[in-house]
mmCIF file of N, CA and C in Angstrom:
data_model
loop_
_atom_site.group_PDB
_atom_site.id
_atom_site.type_symbol
_atom_site.label_atom_id
_atom_site.label_comp_id
_atom_site.label_asym_id
_atom_site.label_seq_id
_atom_site.Cartn_x
_atom_site.Cartn_y
_atom_site.Cartn_z
ATOM 1 N N MET A 1191 0.848 -1.177 0.000
ATOM 2 C CA MET A 1191 0.000 0.000 0.000
ATOM 3 C C MET A 1191 0.896 1.244 0.000
ATOM 4 N N ASN A 1192 0.541 2.237 -0.770
ATOM 5 C CA ASN A 1192 1.333 3.466 -0.866
ATOM 6 C C ASN A 1192 0.899 4.501 0.169
ATOM 7 N N ARG A 1193 1.866 5.292 0.570
ATOM 8 C CA ARG A 1193 1.582 6.412 1.473
ATOM 9 C C ARG A 1193 1.109 7.577 0.613
ATOM 10 N N ASP A 1194 0.014 8.197 1.025
ATOM 11 C CA ASP A 1194 -0.562 9.324 0.305
ATOM 12 C C ASP A 1194 -0.565 10.530 1.241
ATOM 13 N N MET A 1195 0.321 11.496 0.971
ATOM 14 C CA MET A 1195 0.460 12.659 1.850
ATOM 15 C C MET A 1195 -0.817 13.493 1.903
ATOM 16 N N ASP A 1196 -1.515 13.605 0.785
ATOM 17 C CA ASP A 1196 -2.767 14.367 0.787
ATOM 18 C C ASP A 1196 -3.804 13.694 1.678
ATOM 19 N N PHE A 1197 -3.867 12.373 1.601
ATOM 20 C CA PHE A 1197 -4.816 11.643 2.439
ATOM 21 C C PHE A 1197 -4.412 11.719 3.914
ATOM 22 N N ALA A 1198 -3.122 11.628 4.187
ATOM 23 C CA ALA A 1198 -2.653 11.755 5.571
ATOM 24 C C ALA A 1198 -3.046 13.120 6.138
ATOM 25 N N ARG A 1199 -2.879 14.166 5.339
ATOM 26 C CA ARG A 1199 -3.270 15.520 5.760
ATOM 27 C C ARG A 1199 -4.777 15.587 6.019
ATOM 28 N N ARG A 1200 -5.545 14.924 5.175
ATOM 29 C CA ARG A 1200 -7.003 14.890 5.355
ATOM 30 C C ARG A 1200 -7.383 14.223 6.679
ATOM 31 N N ILE A 1201 -6.705 13.142 7.012
ATOM 32 C CA ILE A 1201 -6.965 12.469 8.292
ATOM 33 C C ILE A 1201 -6.596 13.382 9.455
ATOM 34 N N LEU A 1202 -5.464 14.078 9.352
ATOM 35 C CA LEU A 1202 -5.078 15.003 10.420
ATOM 36 C C LEU A 1202 -6.154 16.055 10.636
ATOM 37 N N HIS A 1203 -6.733 16.568 9.553
ATOM 38 C CA HIS A 1203 -7.836 17.532 9.679
ATOM 39 C C HIS A 1203 -9.022 16.913 10.414
ATOM 40 N N GLU A 1204 -9.344 15.668 10.091
ATOM 41 C CA GLU A 1204 -10.471 14.985 10.738
ATOM 42 C C GLU A 1204 -10.226 14.806 12.232
ATOM 43 N N VAL A 1205 -9.019 14.392 12.581
ATOM 44 C CA VAL A 1205 -8.690 14.190 13.996
ATOM 45 C C VAL A 1205 -8.732 15.526 14.733
ATOM 46 N N GLU A 1206 -8.223 16.574 14.102
ATOM 47 C CA GLU A 1206 -8.194 17.891 14.743
ATOM 48 C C GLU A 1206 -9.591 18.420 15.039
ATOM 49 N N LYS A 1207 -10.518 18.255 14.121
ATOM 50 C CA LYS A 1207 -11.836 18.857 14.310
ATOM 51 C C LYS A 1207 -12.743 18.054 15.243
ATOM 52 N N ALA A 1208 -12.337 16.856 15.602
ATOM 53 C CA ALA A 1208 -13.137 16.043 16.524
ATOM 54 C C ALA A 1208 -13.000 16.587 17.948
ATOM 55 N N PRO A 1209 -14.071 16.539 18.719
ATOM 56 C CA PRO A 1209 -13.968 17.010 20.115
ATOM 57 C C PRO A 1209 -13.043 16.110 20.930
ATOM 58 N N PHE A 1210 -12.279 16.727 21.826
ATOM 59 C CA PHE A 1210 -11.380 15.942 22.680
ATOM 60 C C PHE A 1210 -12.119 15.624 23.968
ATOM 61 N N ASP A 1211 -12.464 14.359 24.143
ATOM 62 C CA ASP A 1211 -13.179 13.939 25.351
ATOM 63 C C ASP A 1211 -12.472 12.796 26.065
ATOM 64 N N GLY A 1212 -11.225 12.543 25.678
ATOM 65 C CA GLY A 1212 -10.462 11.466 26.295
ATOM 66 C C GLY A 1212 -10.707 10.117 25.649
ATOM 67 N N GLY A 1213 -11.643 10.071 24.703
ATOM 68 C CA GLY A 1213 -11.944 8.814 24.018
ATOM 69 C C GLY A 1213 -11.351 8.804 22.620
ATOM 70 N N TRP A 1214 -11.778 7.831 21.861
ATOM 71 C CA TRP A 1214 -11.284 7.700 20.495
ATOM 72 C C TRP A 1214 -11.950 8.723 19.602
ATOM 73 N N VAL A 1215 -11.208 9.135 18.609
ATOM 74 C CA VAL A 1215 -11.759 10.015 17.589
ATOM 75 C C VAL A 1215 -12.432 9.116 16.562
ATOM 76 N N ARG A 1216 -13.708 9.357 16.361
ATOM 77 C CA ARG A 1216 -14.449 8.553 15.384
ATOM 78 C C ARG A 1216 -14.771 9.427 14.184
ATOM 79 N N PHE A 1217 -14.426 8.939 13.027
ATOM 80 C CA PHE A 1217 -14.749 9.642 11.798
ATOM 81 C C PHE A 1217 -14.838 8.630 10.679
ATOM 82 N N THR A 1218 -15.525 9.001 9.630
ATOM 83 C CA THR A 1218 -15.600 8.152 8.450
ATOM 84 C C THR A 1218 -15.212 8.981 7.233
ATOM 85 N N ILE A 1219 -14.541 8.340 6.336
ATOM 86 C CA ILE A 1219 -14.213 8.944 5.052
ATOM 87 C C ILE A 1219 -14.808 7.985 4.027
ATOM 88 N N PRO A 1220 -16.055 8.266 3.626
ATOM 89 C CA PRO A 1220 -16.804 7.288 2.832
ATOM 90 C C PRO A 1220 -16.211 6.946 1.474
ATOM 91 N N ASP A 1221 -15.420 7.834 0.896
ATOM 92 C CA ASP A 1221 -14.895 7.569 -0.448
ATOM 93 C C ASP A 1221 -13.570 6.812 -0.441
ATOM 94 N N VAL A 1222 -13.112 6.375 0.745
ATOM 95 C CA VAL A 1222 -11.819 5.692 0.862
ATOM 96 C C VAL A 1222 -12.021 4.357 1.591
ATOM 97 N N PRO A 1223 -11.452 3.278 1.075
ATOM 98 C CA PRO A 1223 -11.570 1.984 1.764
ATOM 99 C C PRO A 1223 -10.977 2.050 3.177
ATOM 100 N N ASP A 1224 -11.601 1.338 4.099
ATOM 101 C CA ASP A 1224 -11.153 1.365 5.496
ATOM 102 C C ASP A 1224 -9.719 0.869 5.643
ATOM 103 N N ASP A 1225 -9.294 -0.064 4.798
ATOM 104 C CA ASP A 1225 -7.906 -0.542 4.861
ATOM 105 C C ASP A 1225 -6.923 0.613 4.648
ATOM 106 N N ASP A 1226 -7.248 1.513 3.722
ATOM 107 C CA ASP A 1226 -6.394 2.681 3.475
ATOM 108 C C ASP A 1226 -6.390 3.617 4.680
ATOM 109 N N VAL A 1227 -7.557 3.812 5.276
ATOM 110 C CA VAL A 1227 -7.649 4.669 6.467
ATOM 111 C C VAL A 1227 -6.790 4.081 7.582
ATOM 112 N N GLN A 1228 -6.935 2.787 7.832
ATOM 113 C CA GLN A 1228 -6.195 2.147 8.915
ATOM 114 C C GLN A 1228 -4.686 2.211 8.674
ATOM 115 N N TYR A 1229 -4.268 1.987 7.438
ATOM 116 C CA TYR A 1229 -2.842 2.044 7.118
ATOM 117 C C TYR A 1229 -2.290 3.448 7.371
ATOM 118 N N HIS A 1230 -3.018 4.453 6.967
ATOM 119 C CA HIS A 1230 -2.545 5.824 7.157
ATOM 120 C C HIS A 1230 -2.598 6.250 8.624
ATOM 121 N N LEU A 1231 -3.574 5.744 9.371
ATOM 122 C CA LEU A 1231 -3.572 5.997 10.825
ATOM 123 C C LEU A 1231 -2.312 5.413 11.461
ATOM 124 N N LEU A 1232 -1.943 4.205 11.037
ATOM 125 C CA LEU A 1232 -0.716 3.586 11.545
ATOM 126 C C LEU A 1232 0.500 4.441 11.204
ATOM 127 N N LEU A 1233 0.587 4.891 9.955
ATOM 128 C CA LEU A 1233 1.724 5.725 9.544
ATOM 129 C C LEU A 1233 1.787 7.027 10.338
ATOM 130 N N LEU A 1234 0.641 7.664 10.534
ATOM 131 C CA LEU A 1234 0.607 8.925 11.290
ATOM 132 C C LEU A 1234 1.011 8.698 12.744
ATOM 133 N N TRP A 1235 0.624 7.565 13.284
ATOM 134 C CA TRP A 1235 1.002 7.223 14.657
ATOM 135 C C TRP A 1235 2.509 6.978 14.728
ATOM 136 N N GLU A 1236 3.030 6.202 13.787
ATOM 137 C CA GLU A 1236 4.466 5.925 13.763
ATOM 138 C C GLU A 1236 5.282 7.209 13.568
ATOM 139 N N ALA A 1237 4.740 8.156 12.813
ATOM 140 C CA ALA A 1237 5.443 9.422 12.564
ATOM 141 C C ALA A 1237 5.337 10.381 13.744
ATOM 142 N N GLY A 1238 4.551 10.023 14.743
ATOM 143 C CA GLY A 1238 4.404 10.877 15.918
ATOM 144 C C GLY A 1238 3.466 12.055 15.707
ATOM 145 N N LEU A 1239 2.612 11.978 14.686
ATOM 146 C CA LEU A 1239 1.678 13.075 14.414
ATOM 147 C C LEU A 1239 0.349 12.896 15.137
ATOM 148 N N ILE A 1240 0.011 11.654 15.461
ATOM 149 C CA ILE A 1240 -1.188 11.384 16.257
ATOM 150 C C ILE A 1240 -0.824 10.427 17.382
ATOM 151 N N ASP A 1241 -1.632 10.474 18.413
ATOM 152 C CA ASP A 1241 -1.581 9.455 19.455
ATOM 153 C C ASP A 1241 -2.721 8.500 19.128
ATOM 154 N N ALA A 1242 -2.459 7.205 19.166
ATOM 155 C CA ALA A 1242 -3.468 6.213 18.798
ATOM 156 C C ALA A 1242 -3.272 4.958 19.641
ATOM 157 N N ARG A 1243 -4.245 4.107 19.600
ATOM 158 C CA ARG A 1243 -4.174 2.810 20.259
ATOM 159 C C ARG A 1243 -4.320 1.723 19.210
ATOM 160 N N ASP A 1244 -3.527 0.682 19.382
ATOM 161 C CA ASP A 1244 -3.599 -0.475 18.493
ATOM 162 C C ASP A 1244 -4.755 -1.349 18.969
ATOM 163 N N MET A 1245 -5.789 -1.431 18.160
ATOM 164 C CA MET A 1245 -6.974 -2.219 18.484
ATOM 165 C C MET A 1245 -7.083 -3.430 17.549
ATOM 166 N N SER A 1246 -5.960 -3.809 16.962
ATOM 167 C CA SER A 1246 -5.950 -4.904 15.998
ATOM 168 C C SER A 1246 -6.394 -6.207 16.645
ATOM 169 N N SER A 1247 -6.983 -7.039 15.822
ATOM 170 C CA SER A 1247 -7.447 -8.343 16.293
ATOM 171 C C SER A 1247 -7.323 -9.334 15.140
ATOM 172 N N ASN A 1248 -7.891 -10.489 15.322
ATOM 173 C CA ASN A 1248 -7.894 -11.479 14.243
ATOM 174 C C ASN A 1248 -8.660 -10.978 13.023
ATOM 175 N N ASP A 1249 -9.496 -9.971 13.221
ATOM 176 C CA ASP A 1249 -10.256 -9.398 12.111
ATOM 177 C C ASP A 1249 -9.409 -8.466 11.256
ATOM 178 N N GLY A 1250 -8.208 -8.133 11.736
ATOM 179 C CA GLY A 1250 -7.326 -7.278 10.957
ATOM 180 C C GLY A 1250 -6.825 -6.089 11.755
ATOM 181 N N PRO A 1251 -5.995 -5.279 11.113
ATOM 182 C CA PRO A 1251 -5.440 -4.116 11.799
ATOM 183 C C PRO A 1251 -6.506 -3.047 12.026
ATOM 184 N N ARG A 1252 -6.435 -2.432 13.196
ATOM 185 C CA ARG A 1252 -7.370 -1.369 13.542
ATOM 186 C C ARG A 1252 -6.656 -0.432 14.499
ATOM 187 N N TYR A 1253 -6.658 0.852 14.174
ATOM 188 C CA TYR A 1253 -5.998 1.857 14.995
ATOM 189 C C TYR A 1253 -7.002 2.929 15.360
ATOM 190 N N ALA A 1254 -7.078 3.211 16.642
ATOM 191 C CA ALA A 1254 -8.036 4.190 17.151
ATOM 192 C C ALA A 1254 -7.290 5.478 17.489
ATOM 193 N N PRO A 1255 -7.477 6.529 16.676
ATOM 194 C CA PRO A 1255 -6.803 7.795 16.976
ATOM 195 C C PRO A 1255 -7.400 8.448 18.216
ATOM 196 N N LEU A 1256 -6.534 9.015 19.047
ATOM 197 C CA LEU A 1256 -6.982 9.686 20.266
ATOM 198 C C LEU A 1256 -6.913 11.208 20.148
ATOM 199 N N ARG A 1257 -5.844 11.682 19.502
ATOM 200 C CA ARG A 1257 -5.643 13.125 19.399
ATOM 201 C C ARG A 1257 -4.441 13.388 18.511
ATOM 202 N N LEU A 1258 -4.283 14.651 18.113
ATOM 203 C CA LEU A 1258 -3.045 15.073 17.470
ATOM 204 C C LEU A 1258 -1.995 15.262 18.548
ATOM 205 N N THR A 1259 -0.766 14.959 18.242
ATOM 206 C CA THR A 1259 0.341 15.278 19.145
ATOM 207 C C THR A 1259 0.746 16.733 18.903
ATOM 208 N N TRP A 1260 1.663 17.245 19.712
ATOM 209 C CA TRP A 1260 2.176 18.591 19.488
ATOM 210 C C TRP A 1260 2.750 18.693 18.068
ATOM 211 N N HIS A 1261 3.558 17.680 17.693
ATOM 212 C CA HIS A 1261 4.153 17.653 16.360
ATOM 213 C C HIS A 1261 3.066 17.601 15.280
ATOM 214 N N GLY A 1262 2.007 16.883 15.543
ATOM 215 C CA GLY A 1262 0.897 16.812 14.599
ATOM 216 C C GLY A 1262 0.219 18.160 14.405
ATOM 217 N N HIS A 1263 0.021 18.881 15.517
ATOM 218 C CA HIS A 1263 -0.548 20.232 15.420
ATOM 219 C C HIS A 1263 0.377 21.157 14.645
ATOM 220 N N GLU A 1264 1.677 21.065 14.932
ATOM 221 C CA GLU A 1264 2.650 21.917 14.249
ATOM 222 C C GLU A 1264 2.649 21.642 12.745
ATOM 223 N N PHE A 1265 2.641 20.366 12.386
ATOM 224 C CA PHE A 1265 2.633 20.009 10.972
ATOM 225 C C PHE A 1265 1.354 20.492 10.302
ATOM 226 N N LEU A 1266 0.216 20.236 10.936
ATOM 227 C CA LEU A 1266 -1.058 20.613 10.332
ATOM 228 C C LEU A 1266 -1.191 22.127 10.224
ATOM 229 N N ASP A 1267 -0.722 22.857 11.223
ATOM 230 C CA ASP A 1267 -0.768 24.317 11.140
ATOM 231 C C ASP A 1267 0.050 24.818 9.956
ATOM 232 N N ALA A 1268 1.203 24.216 9.716
ATOM 233 C CA ALA A 1268 2.031 24.612 8.576
ATOM 234 C C ALA A 1268 1.385 24.178 7.264
ATOM 235 N N ALA A 1269 0.634 23.084 7.273
ATOM 236 C CA ALA A 1269 0.045 22.525 6.051
ATOM 237 C C ALA A 1269 -1.391 22.973 5.814
ATOM 238 N N ARG A 1270 -1.912 23.826 6.650
ATOM 239 C CA ARG A 1270 -3.334 24.184 6.594
ATOM 240 C C ARG A 1270 -3.732 24.893 5.289
ATOM 241 N N ASN A 1271 -2.907 25.815 4.842
ATOM 242 C CA ASN A 1271 -3.206 26.603 3.654
ATOM 243 C C ASN A 1271 -3.041 25.736 2.401
ATOM 244 N N ASP A 1272 -4.126 25.591 1.626
ATOM 245 C CA ASP A 1272 -4.098 24.708 0.450
ATOM 246 C C ASP A 1272 -3.056 25.126 -0.573
ATOM 247 N N SER A 1273 -2.929 26.421 -0.833
ATOM 248 C CA SER A 1273 -1.963 26.850 -1.856
ATOM 249 C C SER A 1273 -0.528 26.633 -1.385
ATOM 250 N N LEU A 1274 -0.259 26.848 -0.090
ATOM 251 C CA LEU A 1274 1.086 26.572 0.429
ATOM 252 C C LEU A 1274 1.383 25.080 0.400
ATOM 253 N N TRP A 1275 0.375 24.264 0.666
ATOM 254 C CA TRP A 1275 0.528 22.809 0.625
ATOM 255 C C TRP A 1275 0.935 22.360 -0.779
ATOM 256 N N VAL A 1276 0.214 22.831 -1.780
ATOM 257 C CA VAL A 1276 0.521 22.466 -3.170
ATOM 258 C C VAL A 1276 1.906 22.970 -3.548
ATOM 259 N N LYS A 1277 2.220 24.198 -3.159
ATOM 260 C CA LYS A 1277 3.523 24.771 -3.489
ATOM 261 C C LYS A 1277 4.658 23.978 -2.833
ATOM 262 N N ALA A 1278 4.483 23.594 -1.579
ATOM 263 C CA ALA A 1278 5.515 22.819 -0.875
ATOM 264 C C ALA A 1278 5.756 21.478 -1.561
ATOM 265 N N LYS A 1279 4.689 20.793 -1.937
ATOM 266 C CA LYS A 1279 4.843 19.516 -2.628
ATOM 267 C C LYS A 1279 5.547 19.706 -3.969
ATOM 268 N N ASP A 1280 5.181 20.766 -4.692
ATOM 269 C CA ASP A 1280 5.834 21.043 -5.977
ATOM 270 C C ASP A 1280 7.325 21.309 -5.791
ATOM 271 N N ILE A 1281 7.682 22.079 -4.767
ATOM 272 C CA ILE A 1281 9.094 22.386 -4.504
ATOM 273 C C ILE A 1281 9.872 21.104 -4.242
ATOM 274 N N VAL A 1282 9.323 20.252 -3.390
ATOM 275 C CA VAL A 1282 10.011 19.002 -3.048
ATOM 276 C C VAL A 1282 10.179 18.127 -4.284
ATOM 277 N N LEU A 1283 9.126 17.989 -5.070
ATOM 278 C CA LEU A 1283 9.190 17.135 -6.265
ATOM 279 C C LEU A 1283 10.147 17.699 -7.313
ATOM 280 N N LYS A 1284 10.128 19.015 -7.518
ATOM 281 C CA LYS A 1284 11.013 19.624 -8.519
ATOM 282 C C LYS A 1284 12.478 19.514 -8.126
ATOM 283 N N GLN A 1285 12.750 19.504 -6.838
ATOM 284 C CA GLN A 1285 14.127 19.389 -6.374
ATOM 285 C C GLN A 1285 14.572 17.937 -6.306
ATOM 286 N N GLY A 1286 13.669 17.030 -6.587
ATOM 287 C CA GLY A 1286 14.016 15.609 -6.567
ATOM 288 C C GLY A 1286 14.166 15.059 -5.165
ATOM 289 N N GLY A 1287 13.587 15.769 -4.209
ATOM 290 C CA GLY A 1287 13.705 15.346 -2.814
ATOM 291 C C GLY A 1287 12.707 14.267 -2.450
ATOM 292 N N ALA A 1288 12.949 13.686 -1.304
ATOM 293 C CA ALA A 1288 12.045 12.660 -0.784
ATOM 294 C C ALA A 1288 10.825 13.341 -0.180
ATOM 295 N N MET A 1289 9.647 12.834 -0.510
ATOM 296 C CA MET A 1289 8.402 13.377 0.002
ATOM 297 C C MET A 1289 8.137 12.781 1.381
ATOM 298 N N THR A 1290 8.844 13.294 2.399
ATOM 299 C CA THR A 1290 8.659 12.831 3.766
ATOM 300 C C THR A 1290 7.952 13.914 4.564
ATOM 301 N N PHE A 1291 7.382 13.523 5.709
ATOM 302 C CA PHE A 1291 6.735 14.506 6.578
ATOM 303 C C PHE A 1291 7.731 15.572 7.007
ATOM 304 N N GLU A 1292 8.951 15.145 7.338
ATOM 305 C CA GLU A 1292 9.949 16.093 7.828
ATOM 306 C C GLU A 1292 10.341 17.100 6.755
ATOM 307 N N VAL A 1293 10.589 16.612 5.537
ATOM 308 C CA VAL A 1293 10.973 17.520 4.448
ATOM 309 C C VAL A 1293 9.815 18.464 4.130
ATOM 310 N N LEU A 1294 8.617 17.931 4.015
ATOM 311 C CA LEU A 1294 7.458 18.787 3.759
ATOM 312 C C LEU A 1294 7.285 19.826 4.859
ATOM 313 N N HIS A 1295 7.491 19.410 6.093
ATOM 314 C CA HIS A 1295 7.319 20.335 7.214
ATOM 315 C C HIS A 1295 8.330 21.479 7.141
ATOM 316 N N VAL A 1296 9.567 21.166 6.829
ATOM 317 C CA VAL A 1296 10.595 22.207 6.703
ATOM 318 C C VAL A 1296 10.231 23.187 5.588
ATOM 319 N N VAL A 1297 9.845 22.658 4.436
ATOM 320 C CA VAL A 1297 9.487 23.512 3.303
ATOM 321 C C VAL A 1297 8.253 24.348 3.650
ATOM 322 N N LEU A 1298 7.258 23.736 4.273
ATOM 323 C CA LEU A 1298 6.054 24.466 4.665
ATOM 324 C C LEU A 1298 6.368 25.590 5.643
ATOM 325 N N LYS A 1299 7.221 25.302 6.618
ATOM 326 C CA LYS A 1299 7.569 26.348 7.597
ATOM 327 C C LYS A 1299 8.253 27.521 6.912
ATOM 328 N N ARG A 1300 9.131 27.234 5.959
ATOM 329 C CA ARG A 1300 9.801 28.322 5.232
ATOM 330 C C ARG A 1300 8.807 29.127 4.410
ATOM 331 N N LEU A 1301 7.867 28.460 3.772
ATOM 332 C CA LEU A 1301 6.855 29.165 2.991
ATOM 333 C C LEU A 1301 5.965 30.026 3.878
ATOM 334 N N VAL A 1302 5.615 29.505 5.053
ATOM 335 C CA VAL A 1302 4.799 30.286 5.997
ATOM 336 C C VAL A 1302 5.560 31.536 6.431
ATOM 337 N N LEU A 1303 6.831 31.375 6.755
ATOM 338 C CA LEU A 1303 7.634 32.538 7.164
ATOM 339 C C LEU A 1303 7.740 33.564 6.047
ATOM 340 N N GLN A 1304 7.888 33.101 4.816
ATOM 341 C CA GLN A 1304 7.940 34.023 3.684
ATOM 342 C C GLN A 1304 6.605 34.739 3.504
ATOM 343 N N ALA A 1305 5.509 34.033 3.737
ATOM 344 C CA ALA A 1305 4.182 34.594 3.507
ATOM 345 C C ALA A 1305 3.807 35.664 4.524
ATOM 346 N N ILE A 1306 4.335 35.559 5.750
ATOM 347 C CA ILE A 1306 3.914 36.530 6.774
ATOM 348 C C ILE A 1306 4.741 37.807 6.773
ATOM 349 N N HIS A 1307 5.864 37.831 6.068
ATOM 350 C CA HIS A 1307 6.672 39.056 5.932
ATOM 351 C C HIS A 1307 6.809 39.803 7.249
ATOM 352 N N ILE A 1308 7.566 39.259 8.163
ATOM 353 C CA ILE A 1308 7.788 39.902 9.460
ATOM 354 C C ILE A 1308 8.615 41.169 9.254
ATOM 355 N N PRO A 1309 8.076 42.314 9.656
ATOM 356 C CA PRO A 1309 8.853 43.551 9.510
ATOM 357 C C PRO A 1309 9.992 43.597 10.524
ATOM 358 N N SER A 1310 10.995 44.389 10.213
ATOM 359 C CA SER A 1310 12.119 44.557 11.148
ATOM 360 C C SER A 1310 11.622 45.239 12.409
ATOM 361 N N ILE A 1311 12.201 44.852 13.509
ATOM 362 C CA ILE A 1311 11.810 45.450 14.790
ATOM 363 C C ILE A 1311 12.819 46.496 15.177
#
């Protein structure tokens, strides 16, 4: 199964908008097979972007997201703007770089800093 950064970002948005009540975040993405959702939840958990619980059983892998981690919030805040997201992915691909969360995050942070034009103090 392939990692899809756009889909991972979509899941992060879903986890973020869910109320935090100490329980699992429940959401459905009807246009995507559950196997893809579960795989990406695992990847996001392994990357430290979400906190989750392994609920796997004989029925197959199942991961219950609990919340975004600090790193997950930081990444999502940098990736929130759709045009910056597209631009960051284009920059990484044009430079022949690896499309990793860390590389995307660095590029996104630089684009955000450029966009806010902090005046001299």
